[in-house]
PDB file of C-alpha atoms and ligand atoms in Angstrom:
ATOM      1  CA  MET A   1      65.230 140.002  80.382  1.00 98.00           C
ATOM      2  CA  ASP A   2      68.429 138.307  81.162  1.00 98.00           C
ATOM      3  CA  THR A   3      69.148 136.431  84.349  1.00 98.00           C
ATOM      4  CA  PHE A   4      72.717 135.983  85.411  1.00 98.00           C
ATOM      5  CA  SER A   5      73.887 134.080  88.596  1.00 98.00           C
ATOM      6  CA  THR A   6      77.569 134.489  88.311  1.00 98.00           C
ATOM      7  CA  ILE A   7      79.686 137.458  88.707  1.00 98.00           C
ATOM      8  CA  ALA A   8      81.684 136.971  85.608  1.00 98.00           C
ATOM      9  CA  SER A   9      78.713 136.476  83.420  1.00 98.00           C
ATOM     10  CA  LEU A  10      76.964 139.584  84.698  1.00 98.00           C
ATOM     11  CA  ARG A  11      80.166 141.555  84.162  1.00 98.00           C
ATOM     12  CA  GLY A  12      80.799 140.459  80.688  1.00 98.00           C
ATOM     13  CA  TYR A  13      77.214 141.433  79.736  1.00 98.00           C
ATOM     14  CA  LEU A  14      77.274 144.767  81.411  1.00 98.00           C
ATOM     15  CA  GLY A  15      80.860 145.577  80.405  1.00 98.00           C
ATOM     16  CA  ALA A  16      79.810 145.313  76.604  1.00 98.00           C
ATOM     17  CA  GLU A  17      76.760 147.370  77.362  1.00 98.00           C
ATOM     18  CA  LYS A  18      78.505 150.089  79.022  1.00 98.00           C
ATOM     19  CA  THR A  19      81.130 150.118  76.117  1.00 98.00           C
ATOM     20  CA  ARG A  20      78.178 150.865  74.024  1.00 98.00           C
ATOM     21  CA  GLY A  21      77.457 153.971  76.136  1.00 98.00           C
ATOM     22  CA  ARG A  22      74.484 152.611  78.113  1.00 98.00           C
ATOM     23  CA  SER A  23      73.896 153.815  81.501  1.00 98.00           C
ATOM     24  CA  ILE A  24      72.832 151.509  84.388  1.00 98.00           C
ATOM     25  CA  ALA A  25      70.078 151.947  86.929  1.00 99.00           C
ATOM     26  CA  PHE A  26      70.191 149.541  89.796  1.00 99.00           C
ATOM     27  CA  VAL A  27      67.736 148.134  92.704  1.00 99.00           C
ATOM     28  CA  PRO A  28      69.514 145.926  94.905  1.00 99.00           C
ATOM     29  CA  THR A  29      67.028 143.589  96.950  1.00 98.00           C
ATOM     30  CA  MET A  30      67.130 140.474  99.232  1.00 98.00           C
ATOM     31  CA  GLY A  31      64.041 139.028  97.361  1.00 98.00           C
ATOM     32  CA  GLY A  32      60.605 138.522  98.865  1.00 98.00           C
ATOM     33  CA  LEU A  33      59.624 141.330  96.533  1.00 98.00           C
ATOM     34  CA  HIS A  34      56.533 143.334  97.198  1.00 98.00           C
ATOM     35  CA  GLU A  35      55.012 146.729  96.269  1.00 98.00           C
ATOM     36  CA  GLY A  36      57.863 148.795  97.762  1.00 98.00           C
ATOM     37  CA  HIS A  37      60.214 147.088  95.510  1.00 98.00           C
ATOM     38  CA  ARG A  38      57.942 147.755  92.630  1.00 98.00           C
ATOM     39  CA  SER A  39      58.188 151.396  93.530  1.00 98.00           C
ATOM     40  CA  CYS A  40      61.842 151.335  93.547  1.00 98.00           C
ATOM     41  CA  ILE A  41      62.114 149.501  90.334  1.00 98.00           C
ATOM     42  CA  ASP A  42      59.483 152.095  88.632  1.00 98.00           C
ATOM     43  CA  ILE A  43      61.567 154.809  89.760  1.00 98.00           C
ATOM     44  CA  ALA A  44      64.827 153.334  88.561  1.00 98.00           C
ATOM     45  CA  ARG A  45      63.394 152.478  85.113  1.00 97.00           C
ATOM     46  CA  GLY A  46      63.340 156.240  84.109  1.00 95.00           C
ATOM     47  CA  LEU A  47      67.007 156.773  85.423  1.00 98.00           C
ATOM     48  CA  GLY A  48      69.203 154.677  83.169  1.00 98.00           C
ATOM     49  CA  ASP A  49      69.163 152.813  79.867  1.00 98.00           C
ATOM     50  CA  LEU A  50      69.507 149.395  81.432  1.00 98.00           C
ATOM     51  CA  LEU A  51      67.457 148.481  84.729  1.00 98.00           C
ATOM     52  CA  VAL A  52      69.157 145.745  86.789  1.00 99.00           C
ATOM     53  CA  VAL A  53      67.677 144.195  89.993  1.00 99.00           C
ATOM     54  CA  SER A  54      69.850 142.018  92.221  1.00 99.00           C
ATOM     55  CA  ILE A  55      68.330 139.303  94.400  1.00 98.00           C
ATOM     56  CA  PHE A  56      70.645 138.299  97.100  1.00 98.00           C
ATOM     57  CA  LEU A  57      69.849 137.399 100.674  1.00 98.00           C
ATOM     58  CA  ASN A  58      72.877 138.661 102.332  1.00 98.00           C
ATOM     59  CA  PRO A  59      73.963 136.609 105.391  1.00 98.00           C
ATOM     60  CA  THR A  60      76.333 139.165 106.900  1.00 98.00           C
ATOM     61  CA  GLN A  61      73.513 141.594 107.710  1.00 98.00           C
ATOM     62  CA  PHE A  62      71.771 139.228 109.967  1.00 98.00           C
ATOM     63  CA  GLY A  63      72.897 138.732 113.423  1.00 96.00           C
ATOM     64  CA  PRO A  64      72.617 135.478 115.388  1.00 94.00           C
ATOM     65  CA  GLY A  65      68.999 134.545 116.363  1.00 93.00           C
ATOM     66  CA  GLU A  66      67.725 136.814 113.579  1.00 96.00           C
ATOM     67  CA  ASP A  67      65.554 135.687 110.658  1.00 96.00           C
ATOM     68  CA  LEU A  68      68.107 134.677 108.086  1.00 97.00           C
ATOM     69  CA  ASN A  69      66.795 131.045 107.676  1.00 96.00           C
ATOM     70  CA  SER A  70      63.094 131.924 107.781  1.00 95.00           C
ATOM     71  CA  TYR A  71      63.499 134.843 105.422  1.00 96.00           C
ATOM     72  CA  PRO A  72      60.925 134.759 102.322  1.00 95.00           C
ATOM     73  CA  ALA A  73      62.851 132.572  99.770  1.00 94.00           C
ATOM     74  CA  THR A  74      60.580 133.336  96.605  1.00 96.00           C
ATOM     75  CA  LEU A  75      63.218 133.206  93.861  1.00 98.00           C
ATOM     76  CA  GLU A  76      60.996 132.087  91.028  1.00 98.00           C
ATOM     77  CA  GLN A  77      58.221 134.473  91.969  1.00 98.00           C
ATOM     78  CA  ASP A  78      60.590 137.384  92.405  1.00 98.00           C
ATOM     79  CA  ILE A  79      62.241 136.811  88.915  1.00 98.00           C
ATOM     80  CA  GLU A  80      58.569 136.984  87.428  1.00 98.00           C
ATOM     81  CA  ILE A  81      57.869 140.142  89.424  1.00 98.00           C
ATOM     82  CA  CYS A  82      60.994 141.729  87.709  1.00 98.00           C
ATOM     83  CA  ARG A  83      59.905 140.378  84.296  1.00 98.00           C
ATOM     84  CA  GLN A  84      56.516 142.105  84.631  1.00 98.00           C
ATOM     85  CA  CYS A  85      58.214 145.253  85.809  1.00 98.00           C
ATOM     86  CA  GLY A  86      60.120 145.487  82.677  1.00 98.00           C
ATOM     87  CA  CYS A  87      63.425 144.920  84.182  1.00 98.00           C
ATOM     88  CA  ASP A  88      66.418 144.250  81.610  1.00 98.00           C
ATOM     89  CA  VAL A  89      68.783 142.276  83.900  1.00 98.00           C
ATOM     90  CA  VAL A  90      68.158 140.200  87.082  1.00 99.00           C
ATOM     91  CA  PHE A  91      71.417 139.081  89.092  1.00 99.00           C
ATOM     92  CA  THR A  92      70.841 136.347  91.429  1.00 98.00           C
ATOM     93  CA  PRO A  93      74.241 135.381  93.017  1.00 98.00           C
ATOM     94  CA  VAL A  94      74.847 132.851  95.628  1.00 98.00           C
ATOM     95  CA  ALA A  95      76.571 133.215  98.836  1.00 98.00           C
ATOM     96  CA  ASP A  96      79.357 130.976  98.171  1.00 98.00           C
ATOM     97  CA  GLU A  97      80.527 133.328  95.436  1.00 98.00           C
ATOM     98  CA  MET A  98      79.620 136.678  96.876  1.00 98.00           C
ATOM     99  CA  TYR A  99      81.810 135.572  99.834  1.00 98.00           C
ATOM    100  CA  ALA A 100      84.125 133.145  98.230  1.00 97.00           C
ATOM    101  CA  THR A 101      87.074 133.969 100.427  1.00 96.00           C
ATOM    102  CA  GLU A 102      87.001 134.763 104.149  1.00 96.00           C
ATOM    103  CA  GLN A 103      85.672 138.245 104.465  1.00 97.00           C
ATOM    104  CA  ASN A 104      88.220 140.558 106.262  1.00 97.00           C
ATOM    105  CA  THR A 105      87.524 143.730 104.520  1.00 98.00           C
ATOM    106  CA  TRP A 106      84.448 145.484 105.865  1.00 98.00           C
ATOM    107  CA  VAL A 107      82.706 148.773 105.197  1.00 98.00           C
ATOM    108  CA  ASP A 108      82.089 150.523 108.578  1.00 98.00           C
ATOM    109  CA  VAL A 109      80.149 153.673 108.145  1.00 98.00           C
ATOM    110  CA  GLY A 110      80.726 154.853 111.729  1.00 96.00           C
ATOM    111  CA  ARG A 111      78.469 157.197 113.512  1.00 97.00           C
ATOM    112  CA  LEU A 112      75.420 157.023 111.415  1.00 98.00           C
ATOM    113  CA  THR A 113      75.087 153.256 112.164  1.00 98.00           C
ATOM    114  CA  GLU A 114      74.942 153.663 115.932  1.00 98.00           C
ATOM    115  CA  PRO A 115      71.384 155.019 116.807  1.00 98.00           C
ATOM    116  CA  LEU A 116      68.058 153.428 115.969  1.00 98.00           C
ATOM    117  CA  CYS A 117      68.536 150.126 114.582  1.00 98.00           C
ATOM    118  CA  GLY A 118      72.320 150.082 115.115  1.00 98.00           C
ATOM    119  CA  ARG A 119      71.788 150.030 118.798  1.00 97.00           C
ATOM    120  CA  THR A 120      69.987 146.622 118.857  1.00 94.00           C
ATOM    121  CA  ARG A 121      71.325 145.103 115.656  1.00 96.00           C
ATOM    122  CA  GLY A 122      75.077 145.068 116.125  1.00 94.00           C
ATOM    123  CA  GLY A 123      76.898 144.627 112.584  1.00 97.00           C
ATOM    124  CA  HIS A 124      73.686 144.940 110.745  1.00 98.00           C
ATOM    125  CA  PHE A 125      74.762 148.137 108.841  1.00 98.00           C
ATOM    126  CA  ARG A 126      78.385 146.850 108.423  1.00 98.00           C
ATOM    127  CA  GLY A 127      76.962 143.875 106.579  1.00 98.00           C
ATOM    128  CA  VAL A 128      74.495 146.139 104.599  1.00 98.00           C
ATOM    129  CA  ALA A 129      77.226 148.649 103.575  1.00 99.00           C
ATOM    130  CA  THR A 130      79.721 145.890 102.620  1.00 98.00           C
ATOM    131  CA  VAL A 131      77.386 143.958 100.415  1.00 99.00           C
ATOM    132  CA  VAL A 132      76.105 147.059  98.629  1.00 99.00           C
ATOM    133  CA  ALA A 133      79.692 147.993  98.178  1.00 99.00           C
ATOM    134  CA  LYS A 134      80.319 144.640  96.723  1.00 98.00           C
ATOM    135  CA  LEU A 135      77.314 144.995  94.574  1.00 99.00           C
ATOM    136  CA  PHE A 136      78.221 148.341  93.188  1.00 99.00           C
ATOM    137  CA  ASN A 137      81.578 147.079  92.245  1.00 98.00           C
ATOM    138  CA  ILE A 138      80.056 144.081  90.266  1.00 98.00           C
ATOM    139  CA  VAL A 139      77.192 146.041  88.719  1.00 98.00           C
ATOM    140  CA  GLY A 140      78.897 149.465  88.187  1.00 98.00           C
ATOM    141  CA  PRO A 141      75.483 151.333  88.384  1.00 98.00           C
ATOM    142  CA  ASP A 142      75.175 155.061  87.553  1.00 98.00           C
ATOM    143  CA  VAL A 143      72.340 155.349  90.028  1.00 99.00           C
ATOM    144  CA  ALA A 144      70.735 153.107  92.545  1.00 99.00           C
ATOM    145  CA  VAL A 145      67.498 153.296  94.111  1.00 99.00           C
ATOM    146  CA  PHE A 146      66.529 152.392  97.783  1.00 98.00           C
ATOM    147  CA  GLY A 147      63.315 152.552  99.930  1.00 98.00           C
ATOM    148  CA  GLN A 148      62.761 155.385 102.486  1.00 98.00           C
ATOM    149  CA  LYS A 149      61.249 152.688 104.798  1.00 98.00           C
ATOM    150  CA  ASP A 150      64.885 151.654 105.580  1.00 98.00           C
ATOM    151  CA  ALA A 151      65.708 155.407 106.157  1.00 98.00           C
ATOM    152  CA  GLN A 152      68.881 154.603 108.363  1.00 98.00           C
ATOM    153  CA  GLN A 153      70.044 152.294 105.649  1.00 98.00           C
ATOM    154  CA  ALA A 154      69.663 155.016 102.933  1.00 98.00           C
ATOM    155  CA  LEU A 155      71.672 157.492 104.911  1.00 98.00           C
ATOM    156  CA  VAL A 156      74.323 154.962 105.562  1.00 98.00           C
ATOM    157  CA  ILE A 157      74.507 154.078 101.971  1.00 98.00           C
ATOM    158  CA  LYS A 158      74.620 157.530 100.786  1.00 98.00           C
ATOM    159  CA  ALA A 159      77.234 158.511 103.200  1.00 98.00           C
ATOM    160  CA  MET A 160      79.364 155.304 102.067  1.00 98.00           C
ATOM    161  CA  THR A 161      79.140 156.424  98.318  1.00 98.00           C
ATOM    162  CA  GLU A 162      80.168 160.015  99.142  1.00 98.00           C
ATOM    163  CA  GLN A 163      82.992 159.256 101.804  1.00 98.00           C
ATOM    164  CA  LEU A 164      84.420 156.491  99.409  1.00 98.00           C
ATOM    165  CA  ASN A 165      83.973 158.539  96.091  1.00 98.00           C
ATOM    166  CA  MET A 166      81.787 156.091  94.488  1.00 98.00           C
ATOM    167  CA  PRO A 167      80.419 157.470  91.261  1.00 98.00           C
ATOM    168  CA  VAL A 168      76.748 156.358  92.002  1.00 98.00           C
ATOM    169  CA  GLU A 169      73.879 158.482  92.683  1.00 98.00           C
ATOM    170  CA  ILE A 170      71.503 157.328  95.543  1.00 99.00           C
ATOM    171  CA  ARG A 171      67.802 157.849  94.986  1.00 98.00           C
ATOM    172  CA  LEU A 172      64.853 157.215  97.043  1.00 98.00           C
ATOM    173  CA  SER A 173      61.221 155.831  96.720  1.00 98.00           C
ATOM    174  CA  PRO A 174      58.701 156.978  99.271  1.00 98.00           C
ATOM    175  CA  ILE A 175      57.383 154.473 101.601  1.00 98.00           C
ATOM    176  CA  VAL A 176      54.770 152.292 100.046  1.00 98.00           C
ATOM    177  CA  ARG A 177      51.678 151.296 102.284  1.00 98.00           C
ATOM    178  CA  GLU A 178      49.099 148.792 102.555  1.00 98.00           C
ATOM    179  CA  ALA A 179      45.425 150.090 102.550  1.00 98.00           C
ATOM    180  CA  ASP A 180      45.434 150.293 106.275  1.00 98.00           C
ATOM    181  CA  GLY A 181      48.743 152.091 106.410  1.00 98.00           C
ATOM    182  CA  LEU A 182      51.078 149.285 107.304  1.00 98.00           C
ATOM    183  CA  ALA A 183      54.397 149.903 105.394  1.00 98.00           C
ATOM    184  CA  CYS A 184      55.055 147.164 102.713  1.00 98.00           C
ATOM    185  CA  SER A 185      57.792 144.794 104.034  1.00 98.00           C
ATOM    186  CA  SER A 186      59.010 141.172 103.102  1.00 97.00           C
ATOM    187  CA  ARG A 187      58.480 140.563 106.974  1.00 97.00           C
ATOM    188  CA  ASN A 188      54.948 141.253 106.884  1.00 98.00           C
ATOM    189  CA  ARG A 189      54.517 137.670 105.429  1.00 97.00           C
ATOM    190  CA  TYR A 190      55.429 136.379 108.915  1.00 97.00           C
ATOM    191  CA  LEU A 191      52.293 137.953 110.715  1.00 98.00           C
ATOM    192  CA  SER A 192      49.367 135.898 111.609  1.00 98.00           C
ATOM    193  CA  ALA A 193      45.795 137.349 110.864  1.00 98.00           C
ATOM    194  CA  ASP A 194      45.680 138.869 114.313  1.00 97.00           C
ATOM    195  CA  GLU A 195      49.178 140.104 114.323  1.00 97.00           C
ATOM    196  CA  ARG A 196      48.513 141.711 110.797  1.00 98.00           C
ATOM    197  CA  ARG A 197      45.491 143.571 112.095  1.00 97.00           C
ATOM    198  CA  ARG A 198      47.530 144.869 115.072  1.00 97.00           C
ATOM    199  CA  ALA A 199      50.418 145.847 112.879  1.00 98.00           C
ATOM    200  CA  ALA A 200      48.606 148.669 111.268  1.00 98.00           C
ATOM    201  CA  GLY A 201      48.945 150.281 114.633  1.00 98.00           C
ATOM    202  CA  VAL A 202      52.512 151.049 113.796  1.00 98.00           C
ATOM    203  CA  ARG A 203      51.629 153.626 111.240  1.00 98.00           C
ATOM    204  CA  SER A 204      48.669 155.077 113.215  1.00 98.00           C
ATOM    205  CA  ALA A 205      51.169 155.569 116.083  1.00 98.00           C
ATOM    206  CA  LEU A 206      53.191 157.619 113.942  1.00 98.00           C
ATOM    207  CA  GLY A 207      50.009 159.532 112.894  1.00 98.00           C
ATOM    208  CA  ALA A 208      49.405 160.277 116.624  1.00 98.00           C
ATOM    209  CA  GLY A 209      52.946 161.732 116.831  1.00 98.00           C
ATOM    210  CA  LEU A 210      52.121 163.758 113.695  1.00 98.00           C
ATOM    211  CA  GLU A 211      49.032 165.216 115.182  1.00 98.00           C
ATOM    212  CA  VAL A 212      51.082 166.609 118.020  1.00 98.00           C
ATOM    213  CA  LEU A 213      53.350 168.251 115.612  1.00 98.00           C
ATOM    214  CA  ARG A 214      50.356 169.518 113.618  1.00 98.00           C
ATOM    215  CA  ALA A 215      48.892 170.919 116.784  1.00 98.00           C
ATOM    216  CA  GLY A 216      51.969 172.892 117.323  1.00 98.00           C
ATOM    217  CA  GLY A 217      53.885 170.672 119.645  1.00 98.00           C
ATOM    218  CA  ARG A 218      57.713 171.004 119.299  1.00 98.00           C
ATOM    219  CA  ASP A 219      58.950 168.967 122.142  1.00 98.00           C
ATOM    220  CA  PRO A 220      60.368 165.537 120.901  1.00 98.00           C
ATOM    221  CA  ARG A 221      59.647 163.853 124.291  1.00 98.00           C
ATOM    222  CA  SER A 222      55.832 164.739 123.971  1.00 98.00           C
ATOM    223  CA  VAL A 223      55.686 163.641 120.394  1.00 98.00           C
ATOM    224  CA  CYS A 224      57.443 160.203 121.211  1.00 98.00           C
ATOM    225  CA  ALA A 225      55.196 159.978 124.239  1.00 98.00           C
ATOM    226  CA  ALA A 226      52.104 160.106 121.904  1.00 98.00           C
ATOM    227  CA  VAL A 227      53.471 157.545 119.737  1.00 98.00           C
ATOM    228  CA  GLU A 228      54.242 155.131 122.753  1.00 98.00           C
ATOM    229  CA  ARG A 229      50.716 155.592 123.978  1.00 97.00           C
ATOM    230  CA  HIS A 230      49.173 154.715 120.707  1.00 97.00           C
ATOM    231  CA  LEU A 231      51.353 151.601 120.246  1.00 97.00           C
ATOM    232  CA  THR A 232      50.383 150.334 123.700  1.00 97.00           C
ATOM    233  CA  ASN A 233      46.623 150.998 122.884  1.00 96.00           C
ATOM    234  CA  ALA A 234      46.914 149.317 119.768  1.00 96.00           C
ATOM    235  CA  GLY A 235      48.227 145.980 121.635  1.00 95.00           C
ATOM    236  CA  ILE A 236      51.914 146.468 120.509  1.00 96.00           C
ATOM    237  CA  THR A 237      53.944 146.182 123.539  1.00 88.00           C
ATOM    238  CA  GLY A 238      57.145 145.104 121.931  1.00 84.00           C
ATOM    239  CA  GLY A 239      58.381 148.512 121.309  1.00 85.00           C
ATOM    240  CA  GLU A 240      62.099 148.557 120.626  1.00 96.00           C
ATOM    241  CA  TYR A 241      62.489 152.299 119.989  1.00 98.00           C
ATOM    242  CA  VAL A 242      60.387 155.382 119.171  1.00 98.00           C
ATOM    243  CA  GLU A 243      62.720 158.347 118.252  1.00 98.00           C
ATOM    244  CA  LEU A 244      62.604 161.804 116.897  1.00 98.00           C
ATOM    245  CA  LEU A 245      65.856 162.836 115.759  1.00 98.00           C
ATOM    246  CA  GLU A 246      67.268 165.416 112.965  1.00 98.00           C
ATOM    247  CA  ALA A 247      67.123 163.667 109.722  1.00 98.00           C
ATOM    248  CA  LYS A 248      70.677 164.281 108.183  1.00 97.00           C
ATOM    249  CA  GLU A 249      73.001 162.884 110.906  1.00 98.00           C
ATOM    250  CA  LEU A 250      70.337 161.195 113.197  1.00 98.00           C
ATOM    251  CA  THR A 251      71.294 163.447 116.082  1.00 98.00           C
ATOM    252  CA  PRO A 252      68.934 164.050 119.074  1.00 98.00           C
ATOM    253  CA  ILE A 253      67.260 167.350 118.943  1.00 98.00           C
ATOM    254  CA  ASN A 254      65.840 169.480 121.953  1.00 98.00           C
ATOM    255  CA  THR A 255      63.225 171.153 119.878  1.00 98.00           C
ATOM    256  CA  VAL A 256      61.566 169.943 116.606  1.00 98.00           C
ATOM    257  CA  ASP A 257      62.500 172.226 113.551  1.00 98.00           C
ATOM    258  CA  GLY A 258      63.477 171.693 110.058  1.00 98.00           C
ATOM    259  CA  ARG A 259      63.929 168.144 108.646  1.00 98.00           C
ATOM    260  CA  VAL A 260      63.316 165.368 111.108  1.00 98.00           C
ATOM    261  CA  ILE A 261      62.914 161.683 111.269  1.00 99.00           C
ATOM    262  CA  LEU A 262      60.177 160.153 113.609  1.00 98.00           C
ATOM    263  CA  ALA A 263      61.190 156.411 113.682  1.00 98.00           C
ATOM    264  CA  VAL A 264      59.512 153.281 115.263  1.00 98.00           C
ATOM    265  CA  ALA A 265      60.936 149.708 115.652  1.00 98.00           C
ATOM    266  CA  ALA A 266      58.408 147.397 117.481  1.00 97.00           C
ATOM    267  CA  ARG A 267      57.756 143.668 117.463  1.00 96.00           C
ATOM    268  CA  VAL A 268      54.259 142.321 116.748  1.00 96.00           C
ATOM    269  CA  GLY A 269      54.409 138.850 117.882  1.00 95.00           C
ATOM    270  CA  THR A 270      57.934 137.807 116.896  1.00 95.00           C
ATOM    271  CA  THR A 271      58.140 140.006 113.796  1.00 96.00           C
ATOM    272  CA  ARG A 272      60.126 142.992 113.916  1.00 96.00           C
ATOM    273  CA  LEU A 273      58.569 145.848 112.039  1.00 97.00           C
ATOM    274  CA  ILE A 274      60.140 149.421 111.481  1.00 98.00           C
ATOM    275  CA  ASP A 275      58.458 152.539 109.986  1.00 98.00           C
ATOM    276  CA  ASN A 276      59.097 156.229 109.931  1.00 98.00           C
ATOM    277  CA  LEU A 277      57.872 159.482 108.813  1.00 98.00           C
ATOM    278  CA  VAL A 278      60.220 162.102 107.608  1.00 98.00           C
ATOM    279  CA  LEU A 279      58.927 165.668 108.107  1.00 98.00           C
ATOM    280  CA  GLU A 280      59.803 169.222 107.232  1.00 98.00           C
ATOM    281  CA  VAL A 281      58.553 171.075 110.198  1.00 98.00           C
ATOM    282  CA  GLY A 282      58.291 174.837 110.222  1.00 97.00           C
ATOM    283  CA  SER A 283      55.048 176.806 110.447  1.00 95.00           C
ATOM    284  CA  ASP A 284      53.684 173.667 108.569  1.00 97.00           C
ATOM    285  CA  VAL A 285      54.427 170.256 108.835  1.00 98.00           C
ATOM    286  CA  GLU A 286      55.056 168.241 105.628  1.00 98.00           C
ATOM    287  CA  GLU A 287      55.891 164.702 104.804  1.00 98.00           C
ATOM    288  CA  VAL A 288      58.976 164.695 102.488  1.00 98.00           C
ATOM    289  CA  LEU A 289      61.752 162.401 101.053  1.00 98.00           C
ATOM    290  CA  LEU A 290      64.846 162.050 103.227  1.00 98.00           C
ATOM    291  CA  PHE A 291      67.008 163.530 100.453  1.00 98.00           C
TER     292      PHE A 291
HETATM  293  O1  PAF B 301      67.328 146.650 101.849  1.00 54.81           O
HETATM  294  C1  PAF B 301      67.622 145.534 101.423  1.00 54.81           C
HETATM  295  O2  PAF B 301      66.823 144.743 100.972  1.00 54.81           O
HETATM  296  C2  PAF B 301      68.960 145.191 101.838  1.00 54.81           C
HETATM  297  O3  PAF B 301      69.306 145.668 103.221  1.00 54.81           O
HETATM  298  C3  PAF B 301      70.071 145.494 100.851  1.00 54.81           C
HETATM  299  C4  PAF B 301      70.234 146.938 100.524  1.00 54.81           C
HETATM  300  C5  PAF B 301      69.576 144.789  99.487  1.00 54.81           C
HETATM  301  C6  PAF B 301      71.370 144.801 101.010  1.00 54.81           C
HETATM  302  O4  PAF B 301      71.321 143.499 101.130  1.00 54.81           O
END
C-alpha cells in the first residue's frame, strides 16, 4: 500500500497508473474509520483496478461550535485499517494544501441541501460538495462509494456529479449497524456508557415508524409521531428532526407511496446522531438502497 500526503505526489502516481489503463475506485473519508467505512472499501474493491482511500478532516463542512476540534484523529490506526482492507493507495492531504489559497469557489447543490440536516447545519453541504469536487479532481476516480447513513450527502454528491458532468459513478454501501442496531459512526466514540445504551433507541425508533407502515399506515404524520414517541420513551429528548420524505428529491409527501426516506437527527447527550431507513412502499414495505 502506498501513502501520499501531497497532491502532486498522488497525481504523479495515479497519472502513471491511468496511462497504463488502470481504473480507480475511491472512498473519501474524514478518518475515525469504522465498520461502515470498511463496508464502503469492500464494495469499492470490486469496482476498479486501484482502490484509493482519502483521509481528510475537512474544516469547511463544520459550522461554528460544531465538533471539528474534537473529531476523532486516529490517522495511524486508520492507515492500518486501510492496509488490512487491501487498499492500494491512501491519500492524507493537509488543510494547508487542500485550501492553499483563499477559497472563493464553492459548489452549492441548491434545493437538495435545504431540508433535513441542511436546516440546522448551514453551509455544511456546500463544504462537503466542494471538498468532494476537489478530491474528485485530484484523484480522478471512475467510481466512488459513500455510505447510505449519510443519505442526504449521497444524494447531494450524486446530483453534483450529474449536474457538473463529472465522469464519476456514485455507488452506495448499506448502513452498517452495531449488534443493538446503532448505526456505525465516527461520532459514536463521543458517547458515554449510558449515552451509548440510549443511542440504540434511534434505530428502534425508526423501527417503530416501520411498524406503522407495515401495519398499513400511510400517513407520514402518524409514522413520524410513532418515531418521536419512541425516541422520548428511550430517553432521547434532543430530537432535531424526524421526517418522512420522498427519497429522490427529499420533498414532503401527503401519502407514503414508492421510495421514501424516514430520517432522524437527534442528540444523545451532546453527540448528534443521524440515521435513516430508505423504504420502497407499496403493498409490501421493503428496505432498499437509495439508488
Ligand atoms: O462522509 C464523510 O466522511 C465526509 O462528509 C466526506 C464525504 C469524506 C467529505 O469530507
